[in-house]
Coordinates of C-alpha atoms and ligand atoms in Angstrom, one line a residue:
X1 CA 64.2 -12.3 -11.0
X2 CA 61.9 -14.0 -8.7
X3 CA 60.8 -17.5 -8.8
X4 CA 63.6 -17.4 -11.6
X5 CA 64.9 -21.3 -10.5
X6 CA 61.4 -22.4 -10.9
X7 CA 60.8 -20.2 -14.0
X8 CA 64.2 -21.7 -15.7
X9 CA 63.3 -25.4 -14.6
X10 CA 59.7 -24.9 -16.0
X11 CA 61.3 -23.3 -19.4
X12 CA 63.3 -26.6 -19.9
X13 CA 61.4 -28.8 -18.1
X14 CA 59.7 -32.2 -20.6
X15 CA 57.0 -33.6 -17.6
X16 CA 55.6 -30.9 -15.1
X17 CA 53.0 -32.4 -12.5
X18 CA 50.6 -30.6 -10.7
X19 CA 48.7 -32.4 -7.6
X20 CA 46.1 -30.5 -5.7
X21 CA 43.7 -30.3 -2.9
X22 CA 41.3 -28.9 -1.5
X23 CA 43.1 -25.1 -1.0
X24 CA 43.3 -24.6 -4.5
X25 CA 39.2 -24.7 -4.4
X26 CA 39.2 -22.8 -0.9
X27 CA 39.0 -19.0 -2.9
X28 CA 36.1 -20.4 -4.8
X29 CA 34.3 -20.4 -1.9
X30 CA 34.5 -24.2 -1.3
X31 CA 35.2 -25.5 2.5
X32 CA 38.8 -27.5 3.1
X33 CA 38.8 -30.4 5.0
X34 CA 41.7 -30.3 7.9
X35 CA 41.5 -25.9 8.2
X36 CA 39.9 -24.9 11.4
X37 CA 37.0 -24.0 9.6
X38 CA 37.1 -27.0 7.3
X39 CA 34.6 -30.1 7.0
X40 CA 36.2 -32.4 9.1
X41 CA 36.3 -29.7 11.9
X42 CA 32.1 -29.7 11.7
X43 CA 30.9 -33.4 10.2
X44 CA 32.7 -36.8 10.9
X45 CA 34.2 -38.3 8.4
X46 CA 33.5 -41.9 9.0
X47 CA 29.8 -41.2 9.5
X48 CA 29.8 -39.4 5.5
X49 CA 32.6 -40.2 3.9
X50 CA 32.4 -43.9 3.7
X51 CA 30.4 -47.2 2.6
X52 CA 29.5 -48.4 6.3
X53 CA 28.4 -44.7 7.0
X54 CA 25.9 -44.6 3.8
X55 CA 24.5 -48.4 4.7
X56 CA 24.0 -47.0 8.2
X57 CA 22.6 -43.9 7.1
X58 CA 22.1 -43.4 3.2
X59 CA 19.3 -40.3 4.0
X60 CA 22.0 -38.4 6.0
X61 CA 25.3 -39.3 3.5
X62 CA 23.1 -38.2 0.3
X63 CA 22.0 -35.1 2.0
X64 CA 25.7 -34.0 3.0
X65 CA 26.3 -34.7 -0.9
X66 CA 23.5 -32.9 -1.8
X67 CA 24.6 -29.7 0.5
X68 CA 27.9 -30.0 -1.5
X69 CA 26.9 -30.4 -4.8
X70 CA 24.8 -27.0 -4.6
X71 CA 27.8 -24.7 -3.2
X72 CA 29.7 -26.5 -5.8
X73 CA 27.2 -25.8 -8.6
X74 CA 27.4 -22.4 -8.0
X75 CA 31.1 -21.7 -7.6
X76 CA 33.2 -20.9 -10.4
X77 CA 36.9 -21.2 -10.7
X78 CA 39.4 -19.0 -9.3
X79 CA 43.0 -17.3 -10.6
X80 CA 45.0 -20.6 -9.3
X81 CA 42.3 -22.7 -11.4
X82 CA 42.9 -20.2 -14.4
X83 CA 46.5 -19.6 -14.2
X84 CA 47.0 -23.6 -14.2
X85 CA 45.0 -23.6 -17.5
X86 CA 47.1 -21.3 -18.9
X87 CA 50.5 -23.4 -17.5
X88 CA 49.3 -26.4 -19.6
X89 CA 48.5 -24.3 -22.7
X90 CA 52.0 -22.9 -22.5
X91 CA 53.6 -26.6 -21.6
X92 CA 51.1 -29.1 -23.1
X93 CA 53.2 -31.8 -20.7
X94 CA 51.7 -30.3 -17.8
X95 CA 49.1 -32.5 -16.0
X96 CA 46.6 -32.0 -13.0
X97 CA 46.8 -34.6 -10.2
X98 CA 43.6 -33.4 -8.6
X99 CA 42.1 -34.8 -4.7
X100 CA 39.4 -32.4 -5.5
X101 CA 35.9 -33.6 -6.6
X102 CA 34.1 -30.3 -8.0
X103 CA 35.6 -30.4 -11.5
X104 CA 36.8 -27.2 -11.2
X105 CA 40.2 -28.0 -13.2
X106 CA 38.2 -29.1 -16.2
X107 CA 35.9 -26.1 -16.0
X108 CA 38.7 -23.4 -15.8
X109 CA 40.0 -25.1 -19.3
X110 CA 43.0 -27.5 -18.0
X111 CA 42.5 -30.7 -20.0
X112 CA 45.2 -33.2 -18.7
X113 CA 43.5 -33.8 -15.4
X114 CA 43.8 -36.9 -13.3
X115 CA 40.6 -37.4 -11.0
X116 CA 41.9 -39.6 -8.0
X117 CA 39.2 -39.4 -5.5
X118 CA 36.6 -39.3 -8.5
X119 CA 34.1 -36.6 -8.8
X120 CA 30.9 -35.1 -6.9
X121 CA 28.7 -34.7 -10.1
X122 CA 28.6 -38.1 -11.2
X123 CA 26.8 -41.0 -9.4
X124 CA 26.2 -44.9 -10.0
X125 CA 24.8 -47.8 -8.3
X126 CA 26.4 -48.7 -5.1
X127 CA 25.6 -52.3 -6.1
X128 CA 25.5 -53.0 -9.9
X129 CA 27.8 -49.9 -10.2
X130 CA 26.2 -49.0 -13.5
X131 CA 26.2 -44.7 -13.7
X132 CA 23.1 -43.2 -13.0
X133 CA 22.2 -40.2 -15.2
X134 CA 19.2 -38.6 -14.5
X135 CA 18.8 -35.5 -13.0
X136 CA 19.9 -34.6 -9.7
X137 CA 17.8 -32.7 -7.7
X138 CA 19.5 -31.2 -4.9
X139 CA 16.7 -30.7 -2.5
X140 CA 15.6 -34.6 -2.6
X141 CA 16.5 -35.9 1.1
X142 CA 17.4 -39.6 0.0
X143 CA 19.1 -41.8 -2.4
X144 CA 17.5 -42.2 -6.4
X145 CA 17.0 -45.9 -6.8
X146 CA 18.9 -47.9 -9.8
X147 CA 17.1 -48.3 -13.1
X148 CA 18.7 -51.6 -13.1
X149 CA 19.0 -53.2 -9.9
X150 CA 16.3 -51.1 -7.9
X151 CA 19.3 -50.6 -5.4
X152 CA 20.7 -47.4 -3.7
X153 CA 22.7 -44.6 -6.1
X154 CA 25.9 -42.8 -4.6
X155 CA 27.8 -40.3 -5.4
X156 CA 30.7 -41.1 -7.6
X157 CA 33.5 -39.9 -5.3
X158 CA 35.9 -42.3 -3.2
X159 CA 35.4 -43.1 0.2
X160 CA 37.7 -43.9 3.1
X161 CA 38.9 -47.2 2.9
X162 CA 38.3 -47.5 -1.3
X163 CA 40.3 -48.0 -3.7
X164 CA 41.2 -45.1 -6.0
X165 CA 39.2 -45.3 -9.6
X166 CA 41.2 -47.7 -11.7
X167 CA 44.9 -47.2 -13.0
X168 CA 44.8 -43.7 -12.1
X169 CA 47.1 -43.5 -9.7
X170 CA 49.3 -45.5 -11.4
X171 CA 49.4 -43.2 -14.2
X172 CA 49.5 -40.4 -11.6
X173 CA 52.4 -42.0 -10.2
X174 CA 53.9 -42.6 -13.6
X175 CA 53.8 -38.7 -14.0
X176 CA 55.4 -38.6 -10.4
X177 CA 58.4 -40.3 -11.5
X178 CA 59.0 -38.3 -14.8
X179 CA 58.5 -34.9 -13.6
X180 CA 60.8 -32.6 -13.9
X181 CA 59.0 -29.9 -12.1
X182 CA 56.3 -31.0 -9.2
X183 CA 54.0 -28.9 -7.6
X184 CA 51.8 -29.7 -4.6
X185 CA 49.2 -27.4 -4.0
X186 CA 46.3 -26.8 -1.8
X187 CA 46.9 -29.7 0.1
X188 CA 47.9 -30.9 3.5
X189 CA 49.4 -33.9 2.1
X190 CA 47.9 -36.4 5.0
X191 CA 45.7 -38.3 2.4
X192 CA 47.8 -41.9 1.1
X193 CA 48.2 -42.7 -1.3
X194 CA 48.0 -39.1 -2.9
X195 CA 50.5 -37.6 -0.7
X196 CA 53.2 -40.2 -1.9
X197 CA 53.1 -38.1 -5.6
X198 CA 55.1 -35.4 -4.2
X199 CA 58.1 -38.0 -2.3
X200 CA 57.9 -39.7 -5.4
X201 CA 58.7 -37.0 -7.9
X202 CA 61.1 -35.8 -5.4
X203 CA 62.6 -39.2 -5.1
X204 CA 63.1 -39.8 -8.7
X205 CA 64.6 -36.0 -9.2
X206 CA 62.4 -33.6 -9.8
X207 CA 62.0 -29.8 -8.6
X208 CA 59.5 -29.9 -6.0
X209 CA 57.5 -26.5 -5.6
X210 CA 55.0 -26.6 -2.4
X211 CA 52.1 -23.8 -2.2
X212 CA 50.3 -23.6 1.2
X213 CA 49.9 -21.0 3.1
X214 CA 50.2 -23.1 6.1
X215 CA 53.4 -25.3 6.7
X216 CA 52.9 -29.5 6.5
X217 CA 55.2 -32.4 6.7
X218 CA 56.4 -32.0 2.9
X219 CA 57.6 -28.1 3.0
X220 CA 61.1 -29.1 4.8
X221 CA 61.5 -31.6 1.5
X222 CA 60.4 -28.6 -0.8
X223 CA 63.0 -26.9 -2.6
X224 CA 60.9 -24.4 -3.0
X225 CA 58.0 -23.5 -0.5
X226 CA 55.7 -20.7 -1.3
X227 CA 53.6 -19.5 1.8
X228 CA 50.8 -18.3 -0.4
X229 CA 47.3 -18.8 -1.5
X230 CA 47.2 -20.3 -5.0
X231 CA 44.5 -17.7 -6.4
X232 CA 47.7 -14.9 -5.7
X233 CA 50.8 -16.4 -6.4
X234 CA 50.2 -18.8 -9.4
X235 CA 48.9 -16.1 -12.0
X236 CA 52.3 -14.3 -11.4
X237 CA 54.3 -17.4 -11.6
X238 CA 52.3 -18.3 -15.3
X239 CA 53.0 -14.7 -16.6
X240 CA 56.7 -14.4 -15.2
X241 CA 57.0 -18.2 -17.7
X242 CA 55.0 -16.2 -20.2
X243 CA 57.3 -13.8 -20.3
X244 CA 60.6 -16.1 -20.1
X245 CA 59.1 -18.4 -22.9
X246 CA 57.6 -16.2 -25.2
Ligands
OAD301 P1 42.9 -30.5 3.4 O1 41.7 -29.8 4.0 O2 43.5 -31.6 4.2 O3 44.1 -29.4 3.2 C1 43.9 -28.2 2.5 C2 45.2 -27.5 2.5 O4 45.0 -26.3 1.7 C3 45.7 -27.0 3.9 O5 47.0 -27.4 4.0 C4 45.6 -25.4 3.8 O6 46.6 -24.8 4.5 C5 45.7 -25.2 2.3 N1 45.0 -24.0 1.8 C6 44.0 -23.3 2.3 N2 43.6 -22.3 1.6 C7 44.6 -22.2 0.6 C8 44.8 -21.3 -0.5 N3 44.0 -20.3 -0.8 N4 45.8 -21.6 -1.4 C9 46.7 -22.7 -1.1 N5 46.5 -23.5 -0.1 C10 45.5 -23.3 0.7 O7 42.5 -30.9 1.9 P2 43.2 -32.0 1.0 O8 44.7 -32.1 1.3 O9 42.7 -31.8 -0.4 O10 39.4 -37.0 0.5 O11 42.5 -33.3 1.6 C11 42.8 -34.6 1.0 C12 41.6 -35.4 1.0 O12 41.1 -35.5 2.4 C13 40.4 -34.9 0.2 O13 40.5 -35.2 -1.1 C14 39.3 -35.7 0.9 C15 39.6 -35.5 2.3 O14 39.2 -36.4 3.2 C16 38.3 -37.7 0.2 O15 37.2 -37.3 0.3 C17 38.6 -39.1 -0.2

């Protein structure tokens, strides 16, 4: 059968962790980072993607957001997105280590999701950091101002040179260490400290599964690499454990 290593490990697995980036979101019609084509081909990171660049320049940084948010509003999940859903209502001990910010885990129906880099629809006070939740209107050019503290709202996502939200990558990490299946997924594992999940897991023993249809520096420590996109090759792998476990 194929996949039938994975689909055995999967059948008697007790942790199964899932971390993924931005190619799991790519056949939603959302833009990668590192791909030819991807963001950080077009717009520099250091100039949107971090605190200096939105003191600098808070019109531009909230616009950028407010370009994302819109082609994130209207994108829906995709087969990769589903088929997790379904892995976790198969194997409850499954849980989503995401890099992603567009929620698109939780909207798909997968309810054990870790968040590292935080999320693109919520926002709070770069100062007070209380969450600011009025209404968003994407076509505004600059930054709402805090209810509180009168200063600048940004979106709730993490920035280079942040730390990640609060114990959640220790609990990712925690997951890392007791999984007995680990998948990495969409992602060119070049982001730290996300892309020490998948060493980690592999470190402390578990199966590790790599999906990318593009080769990075983790495939030669996959045991098994799947050049695929998610959207195609997850769905077959869920109903090939359906099938085993039913
Ligand atoms: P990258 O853009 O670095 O990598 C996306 C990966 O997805 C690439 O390795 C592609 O080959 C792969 N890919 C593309 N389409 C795919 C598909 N249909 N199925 C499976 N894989 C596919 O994105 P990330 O690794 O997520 O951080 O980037 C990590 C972090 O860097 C992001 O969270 C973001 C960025 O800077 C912050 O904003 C903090």
């Amino acid at each position: 059968m194929k996949y039938d290593i994975l689909i055995e490990k999967l059948s008697l697995s007790r942790t199964v962790g899932v971390l993924t980036g931005a190619g799991i979101s790519a056949e939603s019609g959302i833009a990668t980072f590192r791909d030819p084509d991807g963001l950080w081909a077009k717009f520099n990171p250091a100039e949107l993607a971090s605190m200096d660049g939105f003191l600098r320049n808070p019109e531009l940084v909230w616009d950028w957001y407010n370009y994302r948010r819109k082609i994130i509003a209207e994108s829906k999940p995709n087969a990769g997105h589903y088929a997790l859903a379904t892995l976790e209502r198969l194997l409850p001990h499954t849980t989503i280590i995401t890099q992603n910010v567009d929620r698109l885990h939780a909207s798909s129906g997968s309810k054990n999701i870790l968040e590292l880099h935080g999320n693109i629809i919520e926002n709070h006070c770069v100062r007070c950091k209380k969450p600011h939740t009025d209404h968003i209107d994407f076509e505004e050019k600059s930054p709402p101002k805090c209810s509180y503290c009168s200063s600048k709202i940004r979106p709730s996502v993490v920035w280079f040179g942040e730390n990640l939200p609060k114990g959640i990558f220790e609990q990712a990490d925690m997951i890392a260490r007791q999984s007995d299946v680990f998948f990495s997924i969409g992602t060119s594992a070049e982001v730290y400290p996300a892309a020490y999940l998948p060493q980690t897991a592999k470190q402390y023993g578990a199966f590790l599964v790599e999906i990318n249809p593009t080769h990075t520096s983790l495939t030669p420590f996959a045991d098994l690499y799947i050049p695929a996109k998610s959207g195609d090759v997850l769905p077959e792998i869920v109903e090939l454990l359906e099938k085993e476990i039913r």
